[in-house]
Amino acid sequence: MSEPRWLDEAQLDAWKRLVAVVELLPGVLDAQLQRDADLSHFEYYVLAMLSEAPDRTLRMTHLASATNATLPRLSHVVARLEKRGLVERLPCPEDRRATNAHLTDDGWEKVVATAPGHVATVRDHVVDALTDEQVTQLDDIASAILERVDPDDRMGFRRR
């Protein structure tokens, strides 16, 4: 067995800071969305993915992949959103075995009403803390990491 390739001090510091961001940022995003829209970040993300889809509709399997969710977790969240009238499940016309999730008009209105506050939070806590050059670097860094952690591009964010 070979000796581990330990992180040097600079690498360890960068890693610890990345872990801190990964741990703290979801709470910041969740708090704003809960306070302003009575949505979790994941619920908002599901609605946002549907809002960007053709006809505001995606197969549940595609939506699960795009949101990095298991089908049971996504199904549970979609059921909650259905009860609120924001999403509806429909049979998939191309494949009777599949189910589509569709953003309702009320769901669309919720996304439109919620997006400005969410974007302001993202700007305040991430984008505006960086220079334009750092935003470009962040994009490059995130892309490089995504190539390793999402080699099949399940989430659809790989550069083309």
Tab-separated table of C-alpha atoms in Angstrom:
chain	number	residue	atom	x	y	z
A	1	MET	CA	0.000	0.000	0.000
A	2	SER	CA	1.394	3.396	-1.002
A	3	GLU	CA	1.752	6.352	1.312
A	4	PRO	CA	-1.154	8.844	1.124
A	5	ARG	CA	-0.525	12.077	-0.771
A	6	TRP	CA	-1.177	14.448	2.133
A	7	LEU	CA	-2.348	17.986	1.484
A	8	ASP	CA	0.181	20.728	2.025
A	9	GLU	CA	-0.742	23.682	4.229
A	10	ALA	CA	-2.119	25.827	1.370
A	11	GLN	CA	-4.152	22.921	-0.052
A	12	LEU	CA	-5.525	22.058	3.386
A	13	ASP	CA	-6.529	25.683	4.025
A	14	ALA	CA	-8.294	25.876	0.637
A	15	TRP	CA	-10.045	22.554	1.282
A	16	LYS	CA	-11.248	23.644	4.742
A	17	ARG	CA	-12.603	26.889	3.319
A	18	LEU	CA	-14.428	25.032	0.546
A	19	VAL	CA	-15.956	22.660	3.120
A	20	ALA	CA	-17.049	25.656	5.206
A	21	VAL	CA	-18.751	27.232	2.158
A	22	VAL	CA	-20.419	23.926	1.226
A	23	GLU	CA	-21.704	23.565	4.804
A	24	LEU	CA	-22.785	27.174	5.454
A	25	LEU	CA	-24.183	28.392	2.118
A	26	PRO	CA	-27.175	25.999	1.982
A	27	GLY	CA	-28.358	27.322	5.364
A	28	VAL	CA	-28.105	30.919	4.153
A	29	LEU	CA	-30.103	30.112	1.013
A	30	ASP	CA	-32.674	28.041	2.918
A	31	ALA	CA	-33.205	30.729	5.556
A	32	GLN	CA	-33.985	33.424	2.983
A	33	LEU	CA	-36.307	31.187	0.962
A	34	GLN	CA	-38.141	29.917	4.053
A	35	ARG	CA	-38.578	33.448	5.388
A	36	ASP	CA	-39.630	35.081	2.122
A	37	ALA	CA	-41.376	32.305	0.180
A	38	ASP	CA	-42.085	29.423	2.591
A	39	LEU	CA	-39.908	27.162	0.411
A	40	SER	CA	-36.793	25.153	1.093
A	41	HIS	CA	-33.870	25.691	-1.254
A	42	PHE	CA	-34.472	22.252	-2.753
A	43	GLU	CA	-38.177	23.003	-3.343
A	44	TYR	CA	-37.234	26.268	-5.051
A	45	TYR	CA	-34.628	24.452	-7.147
A	46	VAL	CA	-37.255	21.943	-8.320
A	47	LEU	CA	-39.599	24.785	-9.266
A	48	ALA	CA	-36.777	26.672	-11.013
A	49	MET	CA	-35.755	23.605	-13.056
A	50	LEU	CA	-39.361	23.156	-14.181
A	51	SER	CA	-39.671	26.879	-14.971
A	52	GLU	CA	-36.750	26.601	-17.410
A	53	ALA	CA	-37.995	23.417	-19.117
A	54	PRO	CA	-39.985	23.361	-22.365
A	55	ASP	CA	-43.691	23.660	-21.490
A	56	ARG	CA	-42.516	23.877	-17.833
A	57	THR	CA	-42.532	20.047	-17.837
A	58	LEU	CA	-39.895	17.383	-17.158
A	59	ARG	CA	-39.989	13.631	-16.657
A	60	MET	CA	-39.587	12.837	-13.000
A	61	THR	CA	-36.453	10.795	-13.776
A	62	HIS	CA	-34.889	13.754	-15.621
A	63	LEU	CA	-35.898	16.162	-12.848
A	64	ALA	CA	-34.373	13.824	-10.250
A	65	SER	CA	-31.120	13.759	-12.185
A	66	ALA	CA	-31.101	17.535	-12.753
A	67	THR	CA	-31.605	18.179	-9.027
A	68	ASN	CA	-29.322	15.360	-7.812
A	69	ALA	CA	-32.222	13.733	-5.966
A	70	THR	CA	-33.297	10.161	-5.598
A	71	LEU	CA	-36.705	9.430	-7.100
A	72	PRO	CA	-38.224	8.784	-3.637
A	73	ARG	CA	-36.930	12.120	-2.300
A	74	LEU	CA	-38.111	13.979	-5.393
A	75	SER	CA	-41.497	12.258	-5.274
A	76	HIS	CA	-41.941	13.332	-1.653
A	77	VAL	CA	-41.037	16.960	-2.452
A	78	VAL	CA	-43.243	17.033	-5.559
A	79	ALA	CA	-46.133	15.685	-3.460
A	80	ARG	CA	-45.691	18.621	-1.052
A	81	LEU	CA	-45.557	21.063	-3.961
A	82	GLU	CA	-48.658	19.434	-5.493
A	83	LYS	CA	-50.601	19.992	-2.250
A	84	ARG	CA	-49.748	23.677	-2.550
A	85	GLY	CA	-50.909	23.770	-6.185
A	86	LEU	CA	-47.438	24.624	-7.501
A	87	VAL	CA	-46.745	21.396	-9.417
A	88	GLU	CA	-48.849	18.647	-10.928
A	89	ARG	CA	-47.898	15.143	-11.999
A	90	LEU	CA	-49.130	13.976	-15.382
A	91	PRO	CA	-48.707	10.791	-17.401
A	92	CYS	CA	-45.900	11.063	-19.941
A	93	PRO	CA	-47.445	10.969	-23.450
A	94	GLU	CA	-44.301	9.409	-24.980
A	95	ASP	CA	-43.922	6.654	-22.359
A	96	ARG	CA	-46.930	5.430	-20.401
A	97	ARG	CA	-44.616	4.025	-17.710
A	98	ALA	CA	-43.141	7.468	-16.994
A	99	THR	CA	-44.558	10.425	-15.096
A	100	ASN	CA	-44.017	14.094	-15.866
A	101	ALA	CA	-43.849	16.940	-13.390
A	102	HIS	CA	-45.441	20.146	-14.656
A	103	LEU	CA	-45.155	23.606	-13.128
A	104	THR	CA	-48.647	25.054	-12.745
A	105	ASP	CA	-49.521	28.699	-13.343
A	106	ASP	CA	-49.460	29.203	-9.548
A	107	GLY	CA	-46.029	27.539	-9.496
A	108	TRP	CA	-44.802	29.869	-12.230
A	109	GLU	CA	-46.076	32.878	-10.270
A	110	LYS	CA	-44.291	31.558	-7.156
A	111	VAL	CA	-40.989	31.274	-9.045
A	112	VAL	CA	-41.387	34.755	-10.543
A	113	ALA	CA	-42.194	36.234	-7.121
A	114	THR	CA	-39.404	34.341	-5.339
A	115	ALA	CA	-36.553	34.754	-7.837
A	116	PRO	CA	-35.654	38.408	-7.046
A	117	GLY	CA	-35.071	37.713	-3.337
A	118	HIS	CA	-33.150	34.533	-4.090
A	119	VAL	CA	-30.926	36.295	-6.634
A	120	ALA	CA	-30.323	39.127	-4.159
A	121	THR	CA	-29.194	36.571	-1.560
A	122	VAL	CA	-26.900	34.837	-4.067
A	123	ARG	CA	-25.448	38.214	-5.062
A	124	ASP	CA	-25.028	39.363	-1.451
A	125	HIS	CA	-23.337	36.194	-0.205
A	126	VAL	CA	-21.430	34.992	-3.279
A	127	VAL	CA	-21.278	37.033	-6.484
A	128	ASP	CA	-20.790	40.524	-5.040
A	129	ALA	CA	-18.067	39.219	-2.702
A	130	LEU	CA	-15.971	38.486	-5.806
A	131	THR	CA	-14.364	40.518	-8.554
A	132	ASP	CA	-15.347	39.774	-12.157
A	133	GLU	CA	-12.049	37.919	-12.534
A	134	GLN	CA	-12.811	35.822	-9.449
A	135	VAL	CA	-16.274	34.946	-10.814
A	136	THR	CA	-14.550	33.661	-13.953
A	137	GLN	CA	-12.079	31.734	-11.798
A	138	LEU	CA	-14.919	30.314	-9.688
A	139	ASP	CA	-16.619	29.123	-12.865
A	140	ASP	CA	-13.374	27.496	-14.032
A	141	ILE	CA	-12.801	25.870	-10.632
A	142	ALA	CA	-16.383	24.602	-10.342
A	143	SER	CA	-16.192	23.220	-13.892
A	144	ALA	CA	-12.958	21.359	-13.148
A	145	ILE	CA	-14.424	19.828	-9.986
A	146	LEU	CA	-17.682	18.939	-11.767
A	147	GLU	CA	-15.726	16.974	-14.360
A	148	ARG	CA	-14.561	14.731	-11.506
A	149	VAL	CA	-17.712	14.515	-9.357
A	150	ASP	CA	-20.259	14.464	-12.217
A	151	PRO	CA	-18.410	12.774	-15.103
A	152	ASP	CA	-21.684	11.765	-16.790
A	153	ASP	CA	-23.048	15.337	-16.547
A	154	ARG	CA	-26.211	14.132	-14.799
A	155	MET	CA	-26.952	17.643	-13.578
A	156	GLY	CA	-26.339	19.173	-17.006
A	157	PHE	CA	-23.853	21.861	-15.975
A	158	ARG	CA	-20.777	20.646	-17.812
A	159	ARG	CA	-19.287	23.087	-20.282
A	160	ARG	CA	-19.907	22.084	-23.873
